[in-house]
The first five atom37 places (N, CA, C, CB, O) and aatype in JSON, in Angstrom:
{
  "aatype": [12, 9, 10, 14, 19, 8, 10, 0, 14, 6, 10, 17, 10, 16, 9, 13, 6, 18, 10, 14, 13, 14, 16, 10, 8, 3, 19, 16, 10, 16, 4, 8, 15, 13, 4, 18, 14, 0, 5, 14, 10, 10, 13, 8, 15, 10, 16, 13, 4, 14, 18, 15, 10, 3, 16, 3, 2, 5, 1, 13, 9, 8, 1, 10, 3, 16, 19, 6, 1, 0, 11, 5, 1, 9, 5, 13, 4, 15, 15, 0, 8, 19, 0, 8, 0, 19, 5, 6, 4, 11, 13, 18, 14, 1, 18, 9, 19, 7, 3, 19, 10, 2, 10, 6, 9, 0, 18, 2, 19, 10, 10, 3, 10, 10, 8, 3, 16, 10, 14, 10, 13, 13, 2, 10, 5, 15, 10, 15, 9, 12, 13, 19, 3, 10, 2],
  "atom_mask": [
    [1, 1, 1, 1, 1],
    [1, 1, 1, 1, 1],
    [1, 1, 1, 1, 1],
    [1, 1, 1, 1, 1],
    [1, 1, 1, 1, 1],
    [1, 1, 1, 1, 1],
    [1, 1, 1, 1, 1],
    [1, 1, 1, 1, 1],
    [1, 1, 1, 1, 1],
    [1, 1, 1, 1, 1],
    [1, 1, 1, 1, 1],
    [1, 1, 1, 1, 1],
    [1, 1, 1, 1, 1],
    [1, 1, 1, 1, 1],
    [1, 1, 1, 1, 1],
    [1, 1, 1, 1, 1],
    [1, 1, 1, 1, 1],
    [1, 1, 1, 1, 1],
    [1, 1, 1, 1, 1],
    [1, 1, 1, 1, 1],
    [1, 1, 1, 1, 1],
    [1, 1, 1, 1, 1],
    [1, 1, 1, 1, 1],
    [1, 1, 1, 1, 1],
    [1, 1, 1, 1, 1],
    [1, 1, 1, 1, 1],
    [1, 1, 1, 1, 1],
    [1, 1, 1, 1, 1],
    [1, 1, 1, 1, 1],
    [1, 1, 1, 1, 1],
    [1, 1, 1, 1, 1],
    [1, 1, 1, 1, 1],
    [1, 1, 1, 1, 1],
    [1, 1, 1, 1, 1],
    [1, 1, 1, 1, 1],
    [1, 1, 1, 1, 1],
    [1, 1, 1, 1, 1],
    [1, 1, 1, 1, 1],
    [1, 1, 1, 1, 1],
    [1, 1, 1, 1, 1],
    [1, 1, 1, 1, 1],
    [1, 1, 1, 1, 1],
    [1, 1, 1, 1, 1],
    [1, 1, 1, 1, 1],
    [1, 1, 1, 1, 1],
    [1, 1, 1, 1, 1],
    [1, 1, 1, 1, 1],
    [1, 1, 1, 1, 1],
    [1, 1, 1, 1, 1],
    [1, 1, 1, 1, 1],
    [1, 1, 1, 1, 1],
    [1, 1, 1, 1, 1],
    [1, 1, 1, 1, 1],
    [1, 1, 1, 1, 1],
    [1, 1, 1, 1, 1],
    [1, 1, 1, 1, 1],
    [1, 1, 1, 1, 1],
    [1, 1, 1, 1, 1],
    [1, 1, 1, 1, 1],
    [1, 1, 1, 1, 1],
    [1, 1, 1, 1, 1],
    [1, 1, 1, 1, 1],
    [1, 1, 1, 1, 1],
    [1, 1, 1, 1, 1],
    [1, 1, 1, 1, 1],
    [1, 1, 1, 1, 1],
    [1, 1, 1, 1, 1],
    [1, 1, 1, 1, 1],
    [1, 1, 1, 1, 1],
    [1, 1, 1, 1, 1],
    [1, 1, 1, 1, 1],
    [1, 1, 1, 1, 1],
    [1, 1, 1, 1, 1],
    [1, 1, 1, 1, 1],
    [1, 1, 1, 1, 1],
    [1, 1, 1, 1, 1],
    [1, 1, 1, 1, 1],
    [1, 1, 1, 1, 1],
    [1, 1, 1, 1, 1],
    [1, 1, 1, 1, 1],
    [1, 1, 1, 1, 1],
    [1, 1, 1, 1, 1],
    [1, 1, 1, 1, 1],
    [1, 1, 1, 1, 1],
    [1, 1, 1, 1, 1],
    [1, 1, 1, 1, 1],
    [1, 1, 1, 1, 1],
    [1, 1, 1, 1, 1],
    [1, 1, 1, 1, 1],
    [1, 1, 1, 1, 1],
    [1, 1, 1, 1, 1],
    [1, 1, 1, 1, 1],
    [1, 1, 1, 1, 1],
    [1, 1, 1, 1, 1],
    [1, 1, 1, 1, 1],
    [1, 1, 1, 1, 1],
    [1, 1, 1, 1, 1],
    [1, 1, 1, 0, 1],
    [1, 1, 1, 1, 1],
    [1, 1, 1, 1, 1],
    [1, 1, 1, 1, 1],
    [1, 1, 1, 1, 1],
    [1, 1, 1, 1, 1],
    [1, 1, 1, 1, 1],
    [1, 1, 1, 1, 1],
    [1, 1, 1, 1, 1],
    [1, 1, 1, 1, 1],
    [1, 1, 1, 1, 1],
    [1, 1, 1, 1, 1],
    [1, 1, 1, 1, 1],
    [1, 1, 1, 1, 1],
    [1, 1, 1, 1, 1],
    [1, 1, 1, 1, 1],
    [1, 1, 1, 1, 1],
    [1, 1, 1, 1, 1],
    [1, 1, 1, 1, 1],
    [1, 1, 1, 1, 1],
    [1, 1, 1, 1, 1],
    [1, 1, 1, 1, 1],
    [1, 1, 1, 1, 1],
    [1, 1, 1, 1, 1],
    [1, 1, 1, 1, 1],
    [1, 1, 1, 1, 1],
    [1, 1, 1, 1, 1],
    [1, 1, 1, 1, 1],
    [1, 1, 1, 1, 1],
    [1, 1, 1, 1, 1],
    [1, 1, 1, 1, 1],
    [1, 1, 1, 1, 1],
    [1, 1, 1, 1, 1],
    [1, 1, 1, 1, 1],
    [1, 1, 1, 1, 1],
    [1, 1, 1, 1, 1],
    [1, 1, 1, 1, 1],
    [1, 1, 1, 1, 1]
  ],
  "atom_positions": [
    [[5.56, 36.77, -55.27], [4.01, 36.38, -55.27], [4.03, 34.98, -54.98], [3.18, 36.65, -56.7], [4.74, 34.13, -55.51]],
    [[3.06, 34.81, -53.95], [2.97, 33.38, -53.67], [1.72, 32.4, -54.35], [2.87, 33.34, -52.16], [0.56, 32.64, -54.01]],
    [[1.89, 31.69, -54.98], [0.72, 30.94, -56.07], [0.39, 29.94, -55.02], [1.33, 30.12, -57.81], [1.19, 29.47, -54.2]],
    [[-1.03, 29.63, -55.15], [-1.9, 28.63, -54.55], [-1.29, 27.14, -54.88], [-3.43, 28.82, -55.15], [-0.86, 26.95, -56.02]],
    [[-1.25, 26.2, -54.04], [-0.72, 25.02, -54.31], [-2.29, 24.27, -54.42], [0.46, 24.48, -53.1], [-3.23, 24.54, -53.67]],
    [[-2.32, 23.28, -55.52], [-3.7, 22.57, -55.69], [-3.25, 21.12, -55.96], [-4.7, 23.21, -56.99], [-2.92, 20.71, -57.08]],
    [[-3.28, 20.21, -54.55], [-3.39, 19.25, -54.62], [-4.5, 18.14, -54.26], [-2.61, 19.23, -54.29], [-5.52, 18.57, -53.71]],
    [[-4.43, 17.1, -54.46], [-5.78, 16.27, -54.41], [-6.14, 16.18, -52.75], [-5.54, 14.56, -55.17], [-5.23, 16.46, -51.96]],
    [[-7.29, 15.83, -52.29], [-7.66, 16.05, -50.87], [-6.63, 14.82, -50.35], [-9.51, 15.87, -50.48], [-6.02, 14.97, -49.29]],
    [[-6.51, 13.85, -50.99], [-5.71, 12.72, -50.59], [-4.16, 12.84, -50.28], [-5.86, 11.81, -51.6], [-3.67, 12.25, -49.33]],
    [[-3.5, 13.57, -51.07], [-2.16, 14.29, -50.72], [-2.41, 15.11, -49.67], [-1.54, 15.14, -51.84], [-1.89, 14.78, -48.6]],
    [[-2.93, 15.88, -49.68], [-3.33, 16.67, -48.37], [-3.38, 16.17, -46.92], [-4.57, 17.09, -48.55], [-2.98, 16.67, -45.87]],
    [[-4.05, 14.96, -47.2], [-4.09, 13.97, -46.24], [-2.93, 13.44, -46.01], [-4.91, 13.03, -46.5], [-2.47, 14.02, -45.03]],
    [[-2.42, 12.89, -46.27], [-0.95, 12.03, -46.62], [0.21, 13.25, -45.86], [-0.61, 11.76, -48.87], [1.09, 12.86, -45.09]],
    [[0.06, 14.47, -46.16], [0.59, 15.62, -45.56], [0.34, 15.67, -43.85], [-0.09, 16.87, -46.33], [1.07, 15.47, -42.88]],
    [[-0.9, 15.99, -44.01], [-1.54, 16.06, -42.35], [-0.64, 15.18, -41.81], [-3.26, 15.51, -42.0], [0.33, 15.62, -41.2]],
    [[-0.82, 13.99, -41.92], [-0.67, 12.57, -41.01], [1.15, 12.92, -40.47], [-0.94, 10.66, -42.32], [1.67, 12.44, -39.46]],
    [[1.71, 13.67, -41.26], [3.04, 13.92, -40.93], [3.2, 15.14, -39.57], [3.74, 14.42, -42.39], [4.09, 15.23, -38.72]],
    [[2.33, 15.73, -39.72], [2.06, 17.14, -39.11], [2.31, 17.03, -37.36], [0.3, 17.64, -39.53], [1.6, 16.12, -36.93]],
    [[2.85, 17.48, -36.62], [2.96, 17.77, -35.17], [1.34, 17.96, -34.82], [4.0, 19.24, -34.82], [0.48, 18.33, -35.62]],
    [[1.17, 17.63, -33.57], [-0.6, 17.68, -33.19], [-0.55, 19.73, -33.02], [-1.19, 16.42, -30.96], [-1.51, 20.48, -33.2]],
    [[0.34, 19.98, -32.79], [-0.23, 21.52, -32.42], [-0.42, 22.29, -33.7], [0.85, 22.44, -31.43], [-1.21, 23.23, -33.74]],
    [[0.3, 21.91, -34.77], [0.46, 22.2, -36.19], [-0.79, 21.73, -36.49], [1.67, 21.55, -37.0], [-1.72, 22.54, -36.51]],
    [[-0.97, 20.65, -36.71], [-2.6, 19.81, -37.24], [-3.6, 20.47, -36.6], [-2.88, 18.06, -36.78], [-4.51, 20.92, -37.29]],
    [[-3.63, 20.63, -35.31], [-5.02, 21.85, -34.67], [-4.77, 23.14, -35.48], [-4.88, 22.4, -32.65], [-5.81, 23.67, -35.87]],
    [[-3.86, 23.63, -35.74], [-3.66, 25.02, -36.7], [-4.16, 24.89, -38.11], [-2.08, 25.44, -36.87], [-4.62, 25.85, -38.73]],
    [[-4.05, 23.71, -38.58], [-4.29, 23.37, -39.98], [-6.03, 23.45, -39.94], [-3.55, 21.73, -40.44], [-6.72, 24.1, -40.72]],
    [[-6.52, 22.57, -38.78], [-7.72, 22.54, -39.06], [-8.63, 23.65, -39.22], [-8.1, 21.88, -38.35], [-9.67, 23.6, -39.87]],
    [[-8.02, 25.05, -38.36], [-8.27, 25.88, -38.45], [-8.18, 26.89, -39.61], [-7.96, 25.99, -37.69], [-8.75, 27.96, -39.44]],
    [[-7.55, 26.68, -40.7], [-7.24, 27.55, -41.43], [-8.12, 27.53, -42.57], [-6.01, 27.47, -41.67], [-7.99, 28.51, -43.31]],
    [[-9.01, 26.64, -42.92], [-9.95, 26.65, -44.19], [-11.1, 25.73, -44.05], [-9.16, 26.22, -45.5], [-10.8, 24.63, -43.59]],
    [[-12.23, 25.89, -44.31], [-12.99, 24.23, -44.63], [-12.39, 23.24, -45.32], [-14.21, 24.24, -45.45], [-12.68, 22.05, -45.15]],
    [[-11.45, 23.69, -46.2], [-10.83, 22.59, -47.27], [-9.92, 21.71, -46.46], [-9.91, 23.29, -48.57], [-9.88, 20.49, -46.59]],
    [[-9.13, 22.45, -45.57], [-8.16, 21.42, -44.53], [-8.88, 20.72, -43.33], [-6.92, 22.33, -43.74], [-8.67, 19.61, -42.84]],
    [[-9.74, 21.61, -43.01], [-10.54, 21.25, -41.59], [-11.14, 19.46, -41.73], [-12.18, 22.59, -41.42], [-11.01, 18.5, -40.97]],
    [[-11.83, 19.59, -43.06], [-12.51, 18.56, -42.85], [-11.51, 17.09, -42.88], [-13.64, 18.66, -43.89], [-11.52, 16.16, -42.07]],
    [[-10.66, 17.25, -44.11], [-9.8, 15.89, -43.72], [-8.71, 15.78, -42.75], [-9.16, 15.43, -44.84], [-8.07, 14.73, -42.7]],
    [[-8.3, 17.18, -41.63], [-7.34, 17.07, -41.21], [-7.88, 16.53, -39.91], [-6.56, 18.16, -41.33], [-7.34, 15.61, -39.3]],
    [[-9.28, 17.33, -39.43], [-10.08, 17.05, -38.05], [-9.85, 15.77, -37.72], [-11.64, 17.25, -38.1], [-9.02, 15.64, -36.83]],
    [[-10.35, 14.68, -38.18], [-10.09, 13.41, -37.77], [-8.98, 13.0, -36.93], [-10.0, 12.76, -38.75], [-8.95, 12.63, -35.76]],
    [[-7.91, 13.19, -37.95], [-6.55, 13.18, -37.25], [-6.24, 13.68, -35.76], [-5.73, 13.96, -38.07], [-5.37, 13.17, -35.05]],
    [[-7.1, 14.78, -35.35], [-6.91, 15.01, -34.06], [-7.22, 14.27, -33.06], [-7.32, 15.88, -33.82], [-6.92, 14.55, -31.9]],
    [[-8.05, 12.95, -33.53], [-8.66, 11.98, -32.52], [-8.32, 10.89, -32.58], [-9.87, 11.85, -32.51], [-9.18, 10.02, -32.45]],
    [[-6.73, 10.45, -32.84], [-5.89, 9.29, -33.28], [-5.73, 8.66, -31.87], [-4.38, 9.71, -34.08], [-5.21, 7.58, -31.62]],
    [[-6.24, 9.47, -31.06], [-6.15, 8.86, -29.62], [-6.94, 9.45, -28.48], [-4.78, 8.92, -29.18], [-6.77, 10.65, -28.26]],
    [[-7.76, 8.79, -27.74], [-8.86, 8.7, -27.22], [-8.7, 8.93, -25.51], [-9.42, 7.37, -27.71], [-8.3, 7.79, -25.27]],
    [[-8.72, 9.33, -24.69], [-9.08, 8.94, -22.98], [-9.99, 9.83, -22.62], [-7.82, 9.07, -21.82], [-10.05, 11.04, -22.87]],
    [[-11.03, 8.82, -21.72], [-11.91, 9.06, -21.22], [-11.65, 8.63, -19.87], [-12.86, 8.67, -21.85], [-10.9, 7.69, -19.58]],
    [[-12.3, 9.37, -19.06], [-12.21, 9.48, -17.28], [-13.33, 9.73, -17.17], [-11.28, 10.57, -16.41], [-13.6, 10.87, -16.78]],
    [[-14.55, 8.69, -17.49], [-15.66, 9.22, -16.75], [-16.54, 9.36, -15.66], [-16.1, 9.12, -17.1], [-17.59, 9.98, -15.57]],
    [[-15.72, 8.46, -14.57], [-16.09, 8.86, -13.4], [-14.8, 8.81, -12.22], [-17.31, 7.99, -13.09], [-13.67, 8.66, -12.68]],
    [[-14.96, 8.92, -10.76], [-14.0, 9.13, -9.93], [-14.01, 7.69, -9.2], [-14.22, 10.43, -9.05], [-14.99, 6.94, -9.16]],
    [[-12.88, 7.46, -8.69], [-12.7, 7.0, -7.29], [-12.38, 7.64, -6.14], [-11.95, 6.24, -7.27], [-11.43, 8.42, -6.07]],
    [[-13.18, 7.33, -5.13], [-12.17, 8.01, -4.12], [-11.94, 7.23, -2.92], [-12.65, 9.38, -3.65], [-12.62, 6.21, -2.79]],
    [[-10.92, 7.59, -1.84], [-10.13, 6.63, -1.36], [-10.07, 5.56, -0.95], [-9.78, 6.83, -0.86], [-9.04, 5.0, -0.56]],
    [[-11.85, 4.81, -1.01], [-12.25, 3.84, -0.43], [-12.49, 2.81, -1.76], [-13.45, 4.23, 0.52], [-12.94, 1.67, -1.64]],
    [[-12.09, 3.47, -3.12], [-12.48, 3.0, -4.35], [-13.85, 2.56, -5.03], [-11.83, 2.13, -4.41], [-14.18, 1.7, -5.85]],
    [[-14.73, 3.93, -4.07], [-16.14, 3.88, -4.72], [-16.1, 4.4, -5.68], [-17.18, 4.37, -4.15], [-15.52, 5.48, -5.51]],
    [[-16.49, 4.24, -6.93], [-17.33, 5.06, -8.09], [-18.07, 6.18, -7.78], [-18.31, 4.28, -8.71], [-18.98, 6.01, -6.97]],
    [[-17.96, 6.91, -8.08], [-19.02, 8.14, -8.37], [-18.47, 9.36, -9.74], [-19.13, 9.11, -6.64], [-17.37, 9.62, -10.24]],
    [[-19.76, 9.82, -9.96], [-19.65, 11.08, -10.95], [-20.04, 12.04, -9.81], [-20.76, 11.11, -12.47], [-20.93, 11.92, -8.97]],
    [[-19.06, 13.15, -10.03], [-19.59, 14.77, -9.36], [-20.89, 15.32, -9.6], [-18.74, 15.98, -9.9], [-21.75, 15.56, -8.76]],
    [[-20.94, 15.51, -10.83], [-22.2, 16.27, -11.22], [-22.78, 15.76, -12.86], [-21.75, 18.04, -11.19], [-21.98, 15.2, -13.62]],
    [[-24.09, 16.0, -13.24], [-24.7, 15.28, -14.14], [-24.19, 16.22, -15.31], [-26.31, 15.06, -13.89], [-24.41, 15.61, -16.36]],
    [[-23.7, 17.26, -15.53], [-23.27, 17.73, -16.73], [-21.91, 17.26, -17.08], [-23.34, 19.1, -16.74], [-21.51, 17.43, -18.23]],
    [[-21.08, 16.61, -16.06], [-20.16, 15.89, -16.55], [-20.3, 14.9, -17.4], [-19.63, 15.53, -15.78], [-19.49, 14.71, -18.3]],
    [[-21.51, 14.04, -17.16], [-21.86, 13.18, -17.82], [-22.62, 13.39, -19.23], [-22.44, 12.57, -17.01], [-22.61, 12.77, -20.3]],
    [[-23.18, 14.36, -18.84], [-23.33, 15.34, -20.59], [-22.59, 15.33, -21.41], [-23.32, 16.73, -20.72], [-22.72, 14.99, -22.59]],
    [[-21.55, 15.8, -20.73], [-20.37, 16.7, -21.64], [-19.37, 15.05, -22.34], [-19.0, 18.15, -20.13], [-18.95, 14.84, -23.47]],
    [[-19.3, 14.34, -21.29], [-18.44, 13.09, -21.85], [-19.58, 12.44, -22.8], [-17.82, 11.88, -20.49], [-19.22, 12.19, -23.95]],
    [[-20.61, 12.21, -22.51], [-21.83, 11.49, -23.73], [-21.66, 12.21, -25.01], [-23.66, 11.72, -23.29], [-21.58, 11.56, -26.05]],
    [[-21.61, 13.46, -25.03], [-21.17, 14.48, -26.34], [-19.65, 14.04, -27.31], [-20.83, 16.21, -25.55], [-19.27, 13.9, -28.47]],
    [[-19.23, 13.97, -26.04], [-17.46, 13.81, -26.7], [-17.68, 12.42, -27.08], [-15.83, 14.0, -25.41], [-17.22, 12.38, -28.22]],
    [[-18.12, 11.19, -26.79], [-18.39, 10.07, -27.22], [-19.13, 9.89, -28.39], [-18.86, 9.54, -26.38], [-18.63, 9.09, -29.18]],
    [[-20.0, 10.33, -28.65], [-20.96, 10.44, -29.5], [-20.42, 11.03, -31.01], [-21.98, 11.29, -28.79], [-20.62, 10.52, -32.12]],
    [[-19.56, 12.47, -30.64], [-18.67, 13.0, -31.39], [-17.8, 12.3, -32.08], [-18.11, 13.69, -30.81], [-17.85, 12.34, -33.3]],
    [[-16.81, 11.49, -31.4], [-15.62, 10.67, -31.5], [-16.16, 9.28, -31.86], [-14.74, 10.66, -30.13], [-15.31, 8.4, -32.02]],
    [[-17.68, 8.9, -32.04], [-17.86, 7.69, -32.74], [-18.74, 8.22, -34.14], [-18.69, 6.51, -31.72], [-19.4, 7.37, -34.75]],
    [[-18.73, 9.53, -34.58], [-19.2, 9.69, -35.41], [-18.52, 9.32, -36.93], [-19.51, 10.71, -35.09], [-17.31, 9.24, -37.12]],
    [[-19.26, 9.17, -37.68], [-18.76, 8.73, -39.06], [-17.48, 9.75, -39.79], [-20.18, 8.75, -40.07], [-16.77, 9.25, -40.66]],
    [[-17.34, 10.69, -39.52], [-16.54, 11.6, -39.69], [-14.98, 11.49, -39.01], [-17.28, 12.66, -39.29], [-13.9, 11.83, -39.49]],
    [[-15.31, 10.86, -37.63], [-13.91, 11.0, -36.81], [-13.69, 9.41, -36.5], [-14.03, 12.09, -35.2], [-12.48, 9.18, -36.47]],
    [[-14.49, 8.2, -36.26], [-14.7, 6.97, -35.64], [-13.42, 6.26, -36.55], [-16.42, 6.31, -35.81], [-12.51, 5.65, -36.0]],
    [[-13.52, 6.48, -38.13], [-12.29, 6.07, -38.91], [-10.97, 6.37, -38.28], [-12.29, 6.73, -40.22], [-10.26, 5.36, -38.3]],
    [[-10.47, 7.23, -37.82], [-9.09, 7.7, -37.47], [-8.99, 7.49, -36.15], [-8.77, 9.12, -37.78], [-8.07, 8.14, -35.65]],
    [[-9.63, 6.77, -35.34], [-9.35, 6.19, -34.03], [-8.68, 5.14, -33.75], [-10.27, 5.98, -33.49], [-9.15, 4.03, -34.0]],
    [[-7.5, 5.29, -33.2], [-6.72, 4.21, -33.33], [-6.13, 3.63, -31.76], [-5.58, 4.66, -34.36], [-5.46, 2.6, -31.6]],
    [[-6.52, 4.45, -30.86], [-6.4, 4.29, -29.73], [-7.33, 5.01, -28.17], [-5.2, 4.53, -29.89], [-7.38, 6.2, -27.84]],
    [[-7.85, 4.02, -27.58], [-8.76, 4.46, -26.99], [-8.33, 3.88, -25.32], [-10.14, 4.01, -27.75], [-8.02, 2.7, -25.12]],
    [[-8.38, 4.86, -24.27], [-8.02, 4.68, -23.11], [-9.05, 4.92, -22.09], [-7.0, 5.35, -22.94], [-9.56, 6.02, -22.26]],
    [[-9.64, 4.16, -20.88], [-10.71, 4.39, -20.35], [-10.53, 4.11, -18.8], [-11.7, 3.64, -21.04], [-10.54, 2.96, -18.36]],
    [[-10.39, 4.99, -18.19], [-9.83, 4.57, -16.44], [-10.39, 6.05, -15.69], [-7.5, 4.35, -16.19], [-10.44, 7.21, -16.11]],
    [[-10.8, 5.4, -14.36], [-11.14, 6.41, -13.83], [-10.26, 7.76, -12.51], [-12.17, 5.71, -13.44], [-9.38, 7.39, -11.73]],
    [[-10.63, 8.86, -12.57], [-9.87, 9.4, -11.96], [-10.04, 9.38, -10.07], [-9.95, 10.63, -12.68], [-11.05, 9.2, -9.38]],
    [[-8.79, 9.61, -9.74], [-8.85, 9.41, -8.03], [-8.91, 10.8, -7.57], [-7.4, 8.59, -7.26], [-8.23, 11.72, -8.01]],
    [[-9.98, 10.87, -6.46], [-10.11, 12.22, -5.99], [-10.3, 11.44, -4.33], [-11.6, 13.33, -6.82], [-10.91, 10.46, -3.91]],
    [[-9.51, 12.36, -3.81], [-9.45, 12.67, -2.38], [-10.5, 13.75, -1.95], [-8.02, 13.15, -2.03], [-10.5, 14.88, -2.45]],
    [[-11.39, 13.34, -1.0], [-12.06, 14.76, -0.43], [-13.6, 14.13, -0.48], [0.0, 0.0, 0.0], [-13.93, 13.0, -0.83]],
    [[-14.15, 14.86, -0.19], [-15.79, 14.7, -0.19], [-16.51, 14.07, -1.53], [-16.46, 16.23, -0.02], [-16.25, 14.84, -2.46]],
    [[-17.11, 13.26, -1.86], [-18.15, 12.92, -2.9], [-19.76, 13.73, -2.67], [-18.31, 11.18, -2.81], [-20.67, 13.71, -1.83]],
    [[-19.48, 14.36, -3.83], [-20.22, 15.31, -3.83], [-21.85, 14.88, -3.89], [-19.72, 16.12, -4.88], [-22.75, 15.3, -3.17]],
    [[-21.96, 13.64, -5.3], [-23.13, 12.95, -5.55], [-23.12, 11.62, -5.98], [-23.78, 13.56, -6.36], [-22.69, 11.3, -7.08]],
    [[-23.65, 10.72, -5.05], [-23.36, 9.41, -5.47], [-24.47, 8.74, -6.19], [-22.98, 8.64, -4.37], [-24.37, 7.57, -6.57]],
    [[-25.74, 9.62, -6.41], [-27.04, 8.93, -7.19], [-26.7, 8.97, -8.64], [-28.55, 9.78, -6.96], [-27.6, 8.59, -9.4]],
    [[-25.6, 9.34, -9.16], [-25.45, 9.32, -10.76], [-24.75, 7.99, -11.01], [-24.51, 10.67, -11.43], [-23.71, 7.85, -10.36]],
    [[-25.16, 6.76, -11.99], [-25.1, 5.87, -12.38], [-23.58, 5.78, -12.93], [-26.16, 5.74, -13.1], [-23.48, 6.31, -14.04]],
    [[-22.54, 5.33, -12.51], [-21.27, 5.73, -12.94], [-21.09, 5.12, -14.31], [-20.18, 5.31, -11.96], [-20.45, 5.68, -15.2]],
    [[-21.86, 3.59, -14.48], [-21.74, 2.88, -15.6], [-22.34, 3.4, -16.77], [-22.16, 1.73, -15.4], [-22.23, 2.85, -17.86]],
    [[-22.95, 4.41, -16.58], [-23.83, 5.11, -18.08], [-22.66, 5.46, -18.98], [-24.9, 6.8, -17.78], [-22.94, 5.38, -20.17]],
    [[-21.46, 5.81, -18.68], [-20.55, 6.17, -19.55], [-20.08, 4.7, -20.24], [-19.41, 7.03, -18.79], [-20.0, 4.46, -21.45]],
    [[-19.79, 3.83, -19.13], [-18.98, 2.81, -19.81], [-20.07, 2.01, -20.56], [-18.05, 1.88, -18.76], [-19.51, 1.28, -21.37]],
    [[-21.61, 1.84, -20.61], [-22.06, 1.17, -21.33], [-22.44, 2.0, -22.81], [-23.04, 0.57, -20.57], [-22.96, 1.58, -23.84]],
    [[-21.97, 3.32, -22.42], [-22.3, 4.13, -23.65], [-21.02, 3.86, -24.85], [-22.42, 5.88, -23.16], [-21.18, 3.69, -26.06]],
    [[-19.57, 3.91, -23.98], [-18.72, 3.2, -24.69], [-18.83, 1.92, -25.4], [-17.94, 3.09, -24.05], [-18.78, 1.72, -26.61]],
    [[-18.99, 1.1, -24.47], [-18.94, -0.24, -25.08], [-20.0, -0.21, -26.34], [-19.32, -1.43, -23.92], [-19.87, -0.97, -27.3]],
    [[-21.01, 0.7, -26.23], [-21.98, 0.29, -27.61], [-21.25, 1.04, -28.8], [-23.81, 0.9, -27.51], [-21.42, 0.81, -29.99]],
    [[-20.49, 1.88, -28.3], [-19.84, 2.6, -29.61], [-18.61, 2.07, -30.17], [-19.49, 4.02, -29.34], [-18.14, 2.33, -31.28]],
    [[-18.11, 1.29, -29.26], [-16.51, 0.42, -29.78], [-16.42, 0.15, -31.04], [-16.19, -1.07, -29.19], [-15.56, 0.6, -31.8]],
    [[-17.49, -0.77, -31.38], [-17.53, -1.36, -32.97], [-17.34, -0.44, -34.15], [-18.92, -1.99, -33.29], [-16.84, -0.77, -35.23]],
    [[-17.86, 0.96, -33.75], [-17.72, 2.4, -34.71], [-16.24, 2.44, -34.99], [-18.21, 4.0, -33.87], [-15.88, 2.59, -36.16]],
    [[-15.31, 2.31, -33.97], [-13.77, 2.34, -34.04], [-13.1, 1.34, -34.87], [-13.19, 2.18, -32.72], [-12.2, 0.58, -34.51]],
    [[-13.61, 1.41, -35.93], [-13.06, 0.05, -36.82], [-11.74, 0.14, -36.92], [-13.58, -0.11, -38.34], [-11.28, -1.0, -36.95]],
    [[-10.85, 1.02, -37.0], [-9.89, 0.87, -37.1], [-8.63, 1.2, -35.27], [-9.9, 1.71, -38.44], [-7.46, 1.48, -35.02]],
    [[-9.55, 1.0, -34.71], [-8.73, 0.51, -33.08], [-7.81, -0.3, -33.27], [-9.6, -0.29, -31.92], [-7.99, -1.33, -33.94]],
    [[-6.47, 0.06, -32.62], [-5.75, -0.98, -32.35], [-5.14, -1.4, -31.16], [-5.02, -0.95, -33.04], [-4.56, -2.47, -30.99]],
    [[-5.32, -0.24, -30.09], [-5.06, -0.51, -28.78], [-6.41, -0.13, -27.78], [-3.72, 0.31, -28.41], [-6.9, 0.96, -28.09]],
    [[-6.99, -0.72, -26.8], [-7.81, -0.34, -26.14], [-7.39, -0.53, -24.8], [-8.87, -0.83, -26.49], [-6.83, -1.62, -24.81]],
    [[-7.36, -0.15, -23.88], [-7.04, 0.06, -22.01], [-7.94, 0.37, -21.38], [-6.1, 1.12, -21.45], [-8.26, 1.56, -21.41]],
    [[-8.68, -0.51, -20.62], [-9.4, -0.24, -19.78], [-9.12, -0.86, -18.64], [-10.44, -0.37, -20.13], [-9.27, -2.06, -18.42]],
    [[-8.46, 0.47, -17.42], [-8.17, 0.08, -16.16], [-9.6, 0.29, -15.35], [-6.91, 0.94, -15.59], [-10.69, 0.82, -15.55]],
    [[-8.85, -0.56, -14.17], [-10.12, -0.27, -12.59], [-11.34, -0.35, -12.95], [-10.2, 1.31, -11.77], [-12.06, 0.48, -12.4]],
    [[-11.97, -1.25, -13.88], [-13.33, -1.12, -14.11], [-13.8, -2.51, -13.85], [-13.67, -0.58, -15.52], [-13.32, -3.61, -14.14]],
    [[-14.95, -2.12, -13.17], [-15.55, -3.63, -13.19], [-16.49, -4.18, -13.71], [-15.83, -4.02, -12.28], [-17.65, -3.78, -13.57]],
    [[-16.15, -5.25, -14.42], [-16.97, -5.74, -15.63], [-18.26, -6.63, -15.35], [-16.04, -6.59, -16.51], [-18.86, -7.12, -16.31]],
    [[-18.78, -6.86, -13.83], [-19.49, -7.58, -13.21], [-20.92, -6.66, -13.43], [-18.89, -7.88, -11.74], [-21.99, -7.04, -12.94]]
  ]
}
């Protein structure tokens, strides 16, 4: 017979910090008691690719729903539940070869949102922003 283990949440959190990413993901799906402390650890490192660059290095966003998904992701990651766990953030474009579908979406919308939320990542140790014109 297996007896349940009763540990303080702080001890579980210490244990979770040593788990590999796939196992940690599985832990978050186990139960609510494990999900709440373990979930932020899944967001230790964030990567955002908010827009694309074409072969002429012109910035663009393909579809408006891409912007909305990225906004939701940035807002979730900057929430009080997750933001404290973020230690690394990377921000860079994707390179696209081919036709540009939509030049009317302002590519800097997501850069502005990320800029506004950076102070919420108070444990941030590394920030990489590549190929971004800050003018």
